Coordinates of C-alpha atoms and ligand atoms in Angstrom, one line a residue:
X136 CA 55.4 -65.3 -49.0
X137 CA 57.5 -68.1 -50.0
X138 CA 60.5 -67.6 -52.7
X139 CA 61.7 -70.9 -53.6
X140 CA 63.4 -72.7 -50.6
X141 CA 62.3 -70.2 -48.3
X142 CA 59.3 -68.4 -46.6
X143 CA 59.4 -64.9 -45.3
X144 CA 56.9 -64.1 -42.5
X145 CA 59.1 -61.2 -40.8
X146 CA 60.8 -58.8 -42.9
X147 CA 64.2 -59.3 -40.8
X148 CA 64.6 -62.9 -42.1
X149 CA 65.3 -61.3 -45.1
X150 CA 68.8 -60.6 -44.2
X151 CA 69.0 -64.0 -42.4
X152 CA 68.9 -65.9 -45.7
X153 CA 70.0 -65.2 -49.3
X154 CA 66.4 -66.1 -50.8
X155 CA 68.8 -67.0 -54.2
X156 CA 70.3 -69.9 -52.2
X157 CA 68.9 -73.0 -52.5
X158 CA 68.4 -76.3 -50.3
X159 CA 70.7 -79.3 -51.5
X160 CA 70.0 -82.9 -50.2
X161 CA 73.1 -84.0 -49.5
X162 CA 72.3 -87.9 -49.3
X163 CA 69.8 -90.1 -48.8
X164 CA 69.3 -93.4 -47.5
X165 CA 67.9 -93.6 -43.9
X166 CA 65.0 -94.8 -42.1
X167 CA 65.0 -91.9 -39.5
X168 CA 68.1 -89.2 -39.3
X169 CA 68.8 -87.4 -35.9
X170 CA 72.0 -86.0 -34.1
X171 CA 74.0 -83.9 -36.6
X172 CA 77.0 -82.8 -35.1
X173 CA 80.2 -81.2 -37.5
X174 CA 83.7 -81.8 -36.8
X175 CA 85.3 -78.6 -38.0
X176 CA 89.0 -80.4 -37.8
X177 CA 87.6 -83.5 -40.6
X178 CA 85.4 -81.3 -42.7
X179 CA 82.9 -84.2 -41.4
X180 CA 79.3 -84.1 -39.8
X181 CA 78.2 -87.4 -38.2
X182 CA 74.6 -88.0 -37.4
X183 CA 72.1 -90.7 -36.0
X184 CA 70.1 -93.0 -38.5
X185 CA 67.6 -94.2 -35.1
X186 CA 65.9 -97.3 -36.4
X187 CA 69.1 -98.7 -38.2
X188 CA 70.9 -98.6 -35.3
X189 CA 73.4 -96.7 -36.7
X190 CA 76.1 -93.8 -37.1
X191 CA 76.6 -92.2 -40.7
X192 CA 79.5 -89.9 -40.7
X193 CA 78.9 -87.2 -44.0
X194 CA 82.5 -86.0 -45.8
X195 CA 81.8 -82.9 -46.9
X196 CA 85.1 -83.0 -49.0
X197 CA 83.7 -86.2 -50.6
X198 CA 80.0 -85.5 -50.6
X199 CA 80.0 -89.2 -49.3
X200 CA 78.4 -90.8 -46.3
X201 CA 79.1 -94.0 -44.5
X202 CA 79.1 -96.2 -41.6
X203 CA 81.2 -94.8 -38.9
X204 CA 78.8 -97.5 -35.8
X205 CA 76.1 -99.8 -36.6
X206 CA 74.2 -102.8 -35.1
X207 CA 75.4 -102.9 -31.5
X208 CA 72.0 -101.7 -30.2
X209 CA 73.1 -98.2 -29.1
X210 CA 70.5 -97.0 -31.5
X211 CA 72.1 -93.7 -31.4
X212 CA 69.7 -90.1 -30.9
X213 CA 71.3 -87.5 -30.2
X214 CA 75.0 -86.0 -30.6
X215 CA 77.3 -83.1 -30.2
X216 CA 81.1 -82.1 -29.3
X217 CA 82.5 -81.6 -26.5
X218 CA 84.8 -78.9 -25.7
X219 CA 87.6 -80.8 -26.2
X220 CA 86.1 -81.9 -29.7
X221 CA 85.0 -85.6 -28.6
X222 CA 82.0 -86.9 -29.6
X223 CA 78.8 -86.9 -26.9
X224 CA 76.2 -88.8 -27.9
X225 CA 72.9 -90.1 -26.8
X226 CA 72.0 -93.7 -26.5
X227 CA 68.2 -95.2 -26.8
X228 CA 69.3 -99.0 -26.6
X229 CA 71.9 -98.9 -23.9
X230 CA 69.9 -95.7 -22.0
X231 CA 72.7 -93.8 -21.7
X232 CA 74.8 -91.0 -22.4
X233 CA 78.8 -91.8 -23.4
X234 CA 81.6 -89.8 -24.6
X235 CA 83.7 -91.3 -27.6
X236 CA 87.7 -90.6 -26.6
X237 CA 89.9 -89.8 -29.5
X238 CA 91.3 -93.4 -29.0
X239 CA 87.6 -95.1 -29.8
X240 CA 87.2 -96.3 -26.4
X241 CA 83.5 -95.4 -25.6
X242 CA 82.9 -94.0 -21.6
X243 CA 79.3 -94.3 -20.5
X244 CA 79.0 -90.6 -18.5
X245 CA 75.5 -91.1 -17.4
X246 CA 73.1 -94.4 -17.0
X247 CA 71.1 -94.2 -13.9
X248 CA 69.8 -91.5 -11.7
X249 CA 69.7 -92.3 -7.9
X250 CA 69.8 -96.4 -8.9
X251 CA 67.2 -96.2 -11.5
X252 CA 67.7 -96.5 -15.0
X253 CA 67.5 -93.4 -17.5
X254 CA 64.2 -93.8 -20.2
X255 CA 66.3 -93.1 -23.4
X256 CA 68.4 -89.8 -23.5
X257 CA 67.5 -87.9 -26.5
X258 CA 69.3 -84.5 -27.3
X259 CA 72.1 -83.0 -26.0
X260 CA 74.6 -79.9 -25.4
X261 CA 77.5 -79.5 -23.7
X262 CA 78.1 -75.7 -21.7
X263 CA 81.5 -73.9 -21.9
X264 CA 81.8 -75.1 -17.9
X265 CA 81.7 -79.0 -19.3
X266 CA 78.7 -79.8 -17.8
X267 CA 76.6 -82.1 -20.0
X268 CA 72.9 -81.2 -20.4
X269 CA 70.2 -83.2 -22.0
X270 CA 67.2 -84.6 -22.4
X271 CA 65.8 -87.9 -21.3
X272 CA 61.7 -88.5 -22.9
X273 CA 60.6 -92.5 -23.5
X274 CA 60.4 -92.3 -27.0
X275 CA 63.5 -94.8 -27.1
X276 CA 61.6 -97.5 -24.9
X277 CA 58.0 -97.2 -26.2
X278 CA 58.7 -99.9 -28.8
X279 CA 61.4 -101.3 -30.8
X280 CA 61.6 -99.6 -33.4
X281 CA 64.5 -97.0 -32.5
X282 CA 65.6 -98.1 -29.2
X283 CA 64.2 -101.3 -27.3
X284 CA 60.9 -101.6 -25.6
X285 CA 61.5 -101.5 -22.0
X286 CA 59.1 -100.1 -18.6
X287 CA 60.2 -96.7 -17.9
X288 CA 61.9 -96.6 -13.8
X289 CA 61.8 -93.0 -13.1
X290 CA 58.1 -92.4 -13.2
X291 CA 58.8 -89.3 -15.5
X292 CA 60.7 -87.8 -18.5
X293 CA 63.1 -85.2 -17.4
X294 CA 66.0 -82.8 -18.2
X295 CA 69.0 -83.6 -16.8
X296 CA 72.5 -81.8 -16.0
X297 CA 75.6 -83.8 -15.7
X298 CA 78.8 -82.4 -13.9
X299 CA 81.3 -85.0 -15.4
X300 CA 83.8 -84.0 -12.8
X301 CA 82.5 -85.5 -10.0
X302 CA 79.5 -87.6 -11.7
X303 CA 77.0 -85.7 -10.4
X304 CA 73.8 -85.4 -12.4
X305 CA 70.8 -83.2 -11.3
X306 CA 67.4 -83.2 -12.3
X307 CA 66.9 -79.6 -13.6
X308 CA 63.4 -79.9 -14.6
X309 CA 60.7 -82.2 -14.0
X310 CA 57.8 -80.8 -15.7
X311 CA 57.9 -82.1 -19.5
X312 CA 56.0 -84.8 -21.2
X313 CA 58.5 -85.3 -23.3
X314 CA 61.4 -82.9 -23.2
X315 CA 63.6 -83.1 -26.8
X316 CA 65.9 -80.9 -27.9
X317 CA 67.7 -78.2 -25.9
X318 CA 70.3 -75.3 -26.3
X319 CA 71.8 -72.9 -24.8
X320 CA 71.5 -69.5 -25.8
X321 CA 74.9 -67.5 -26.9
X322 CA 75.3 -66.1 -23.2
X323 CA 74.0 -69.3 -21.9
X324 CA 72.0 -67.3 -19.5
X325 CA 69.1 -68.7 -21.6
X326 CA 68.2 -72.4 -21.7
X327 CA 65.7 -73.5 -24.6
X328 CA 63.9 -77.1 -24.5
X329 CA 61.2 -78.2 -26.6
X330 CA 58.6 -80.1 -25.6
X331 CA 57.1 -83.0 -28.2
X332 CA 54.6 -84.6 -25.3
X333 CA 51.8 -84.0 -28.4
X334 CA 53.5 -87.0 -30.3
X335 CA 52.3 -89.3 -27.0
X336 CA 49.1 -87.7 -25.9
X337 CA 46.0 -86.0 -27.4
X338 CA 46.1 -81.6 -27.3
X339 CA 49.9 -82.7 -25.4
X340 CA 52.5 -80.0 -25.7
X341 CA 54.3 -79.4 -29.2
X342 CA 56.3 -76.0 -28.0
X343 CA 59.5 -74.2 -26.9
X344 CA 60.1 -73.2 -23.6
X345 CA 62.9 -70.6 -22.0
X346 CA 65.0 -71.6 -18.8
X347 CA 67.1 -68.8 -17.0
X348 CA 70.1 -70.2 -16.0
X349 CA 71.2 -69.6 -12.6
X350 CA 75.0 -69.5 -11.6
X351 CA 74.6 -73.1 -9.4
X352 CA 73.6 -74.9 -12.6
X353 CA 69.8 -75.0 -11.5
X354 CA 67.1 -73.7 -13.6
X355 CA 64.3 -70.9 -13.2
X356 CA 61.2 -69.4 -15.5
X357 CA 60.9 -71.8 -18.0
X358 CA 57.3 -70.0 -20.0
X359 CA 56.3 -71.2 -23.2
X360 CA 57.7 -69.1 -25.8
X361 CA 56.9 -70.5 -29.0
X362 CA 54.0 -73.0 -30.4
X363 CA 55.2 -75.1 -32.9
X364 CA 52.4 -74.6 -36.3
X365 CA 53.9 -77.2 -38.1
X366 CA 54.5 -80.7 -36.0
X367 CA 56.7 -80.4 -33.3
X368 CA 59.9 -79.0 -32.9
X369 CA 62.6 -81.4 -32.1
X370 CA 66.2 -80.3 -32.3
X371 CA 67.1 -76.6 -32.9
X372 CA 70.6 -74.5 -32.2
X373 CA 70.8 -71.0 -32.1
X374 CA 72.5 -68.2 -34.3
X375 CA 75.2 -65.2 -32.8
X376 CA 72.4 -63.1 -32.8
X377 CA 70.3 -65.5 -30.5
X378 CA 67.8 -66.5 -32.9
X379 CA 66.5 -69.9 -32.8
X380 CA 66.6 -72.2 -36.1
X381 CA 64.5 -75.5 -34.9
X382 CA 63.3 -78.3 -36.8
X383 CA 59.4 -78.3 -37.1
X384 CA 57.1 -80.5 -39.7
X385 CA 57.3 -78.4 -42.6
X386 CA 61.6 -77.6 -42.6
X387 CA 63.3 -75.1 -40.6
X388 CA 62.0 -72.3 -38.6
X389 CA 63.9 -69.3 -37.2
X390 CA 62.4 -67.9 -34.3
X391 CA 63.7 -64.7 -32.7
X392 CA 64.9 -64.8 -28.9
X393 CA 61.5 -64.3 -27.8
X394 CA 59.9 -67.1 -30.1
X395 CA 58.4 -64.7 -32.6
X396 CA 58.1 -66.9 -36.1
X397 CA 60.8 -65.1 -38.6
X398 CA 60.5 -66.9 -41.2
X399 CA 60.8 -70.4 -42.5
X400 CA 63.6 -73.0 -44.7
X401 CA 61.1 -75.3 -46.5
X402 CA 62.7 -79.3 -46.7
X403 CA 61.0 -81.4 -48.0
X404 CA 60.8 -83.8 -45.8
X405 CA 60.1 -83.8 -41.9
X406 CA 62.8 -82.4 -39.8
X407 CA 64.3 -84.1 -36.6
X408 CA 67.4 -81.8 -36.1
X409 CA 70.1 -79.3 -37.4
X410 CA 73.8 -78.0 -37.1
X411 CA 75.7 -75.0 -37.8
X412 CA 78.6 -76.2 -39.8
X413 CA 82.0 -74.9 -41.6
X414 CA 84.5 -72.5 -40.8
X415 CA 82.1 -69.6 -40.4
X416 CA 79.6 -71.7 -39.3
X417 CA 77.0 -69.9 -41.9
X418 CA 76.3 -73.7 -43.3
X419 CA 72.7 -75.5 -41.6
X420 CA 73.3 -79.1 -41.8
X421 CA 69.3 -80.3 -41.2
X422 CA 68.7 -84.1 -40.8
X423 CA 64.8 -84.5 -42.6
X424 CA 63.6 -88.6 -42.0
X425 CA 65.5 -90.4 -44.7
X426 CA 68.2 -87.7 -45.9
X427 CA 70.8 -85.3 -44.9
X428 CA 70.1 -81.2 -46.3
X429 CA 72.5 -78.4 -46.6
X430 CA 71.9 -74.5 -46.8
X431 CA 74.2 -71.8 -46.7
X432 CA 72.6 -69.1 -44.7
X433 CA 73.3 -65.1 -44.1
X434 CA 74.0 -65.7 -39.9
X435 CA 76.1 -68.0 -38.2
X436 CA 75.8 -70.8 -35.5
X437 CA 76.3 -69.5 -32.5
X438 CA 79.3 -71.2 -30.6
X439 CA 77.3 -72.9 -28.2
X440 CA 77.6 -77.2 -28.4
Ligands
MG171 MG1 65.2 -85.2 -30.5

């Protein structure tokens, strides 16, 4: 049952939504938007615009967007903020993942893994420790059009976990065929990652799986939870309640902890990604192929990065 902007399929996502609100583009103007990431202090969300090779940074006092990086062939994926409210973004064109420090200056925090160059990290989250988590499929090297074609060195597409104290990054799984977006549930004794591998091979994986996190940083379970009905999911974050709002083919769907399909925000266009934004964090900022949507919703984004 759809009612307008929204589609109901469980009766609790009825007090996840107000079914009166509606879904605003915000702007428009992109080839392929990716990596939303709010600044509460700027009233500001910046995101990725892939195969422009560039930055967009949204003013939500303005309504305006504009050009905050473009043309060095970063070809920017995905971002978020740090603890310390620095950006942490990853890079298809330099294969890398960098911090931006408050003075500009841009420190590359992860490039190779024991000598060998990273494919193209994709997605990422930061845990309240400050380790660095993310993703790291081939999308980014397969051709040029949002990264630059290049022969993969690893042999594989993997999730990483970066302790920036000491440098150290850890494989902590190995068994995606292409891992995309991840996030920690509120606890972060739950690690979600999706798995797109269906965009690269025939029947491949489009699904979500669950991770438990173990107190040395390593990873255990990790079942499929969720199969994506709609595309693939790429970039999600979760509410306080532990639900999960990930991007999928047809808008945004909410999935309780255990993957069960709530209900659905129709966009649209295709969805790559999504943020909890504002003060209360009750506002989904969704990037959807060319343009930027807003919703204001009846939960709020979990405080996880
Ligand atoms: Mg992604």
């Amino acid at each position: 049952m759809a009612e307008q902007d929204f589609a109901i399929v469980e009766r609790v996502f009825r007090r996840c939504v107000k079914t009166s609100a509606k879904v605003e583009r915000l702007w428009t103007g992109a080839r392929w938007t990716e990596g939303p990431a709010w600044f509460e202090a700027l009233q500001s969300l910046v995101f990725s615009d892939i195969p422009n090779d560039r930055l967009l940074r949204f003013d939500a006092t303005t309504g305006q967007a504009g050009v905050l990086r473009q043309g060095q062939e970063r070809f920017t994926n995905g971002n978020t903020v740090d603890r310390q409210g620095r950006l942490v973004s990853c890079e298809h064109g330099t294969r890398q993942v960098t911090r931006t420090e408050p003075d500009g200056t841009i420190t590359v925090l992860a490039s190779r893994f024991e000598a060998k160059r990273l494919n193209s990290p994709n997605d990422v989250v930061v845990k309240s420790d400050g380790t660095i988590w993310f993703t790291d499929p081939s999308y980014g090297i397969d051709s040029d059009y949002e990264g630059l074609k290049a022969d993969g060195e690893l042999g594989g597409d993997y999730v990483f976990r970066l302790d920036p104290r000491d440098g150290t990054l850890r494989v902590v799984a190995d068994d995606f065929v292409r891992p995309n977006g991840l996030a920690f549930s509120p606890d972060e004794r739950t690690l979600y990652v999706a798995d797109s591998g269906a965009t690269a091979i025939d029947e491949g994986p489009h699904h979500l799986r669950a991770f438990d996190v173990r107190d040395d940083g390593s990873l255990g379970g990790g079942g499929v939870i969720a199969i994506c009905e709609a595309g693939v999911y790429d970039g999600f974050r979760l509410d306080t309640e532990g639900r999960i709002w990930t991007s999928a083919a047809d808008g945004v769907h909410c999935l309780a902890p255990d993957g069960t399909l709530l209900g659905k925000v129709l966009v649209p266009e295709r969805v790559a990604n999504l943020c909890f934004a504002g003060h209360r964090r009750n506002w989904l900022l969704v990037t959807a192929t060319s343009s930027l949507y807003g919703v204001r919703l009846a939960v709020n984004g979990a405080k996880t990065y």
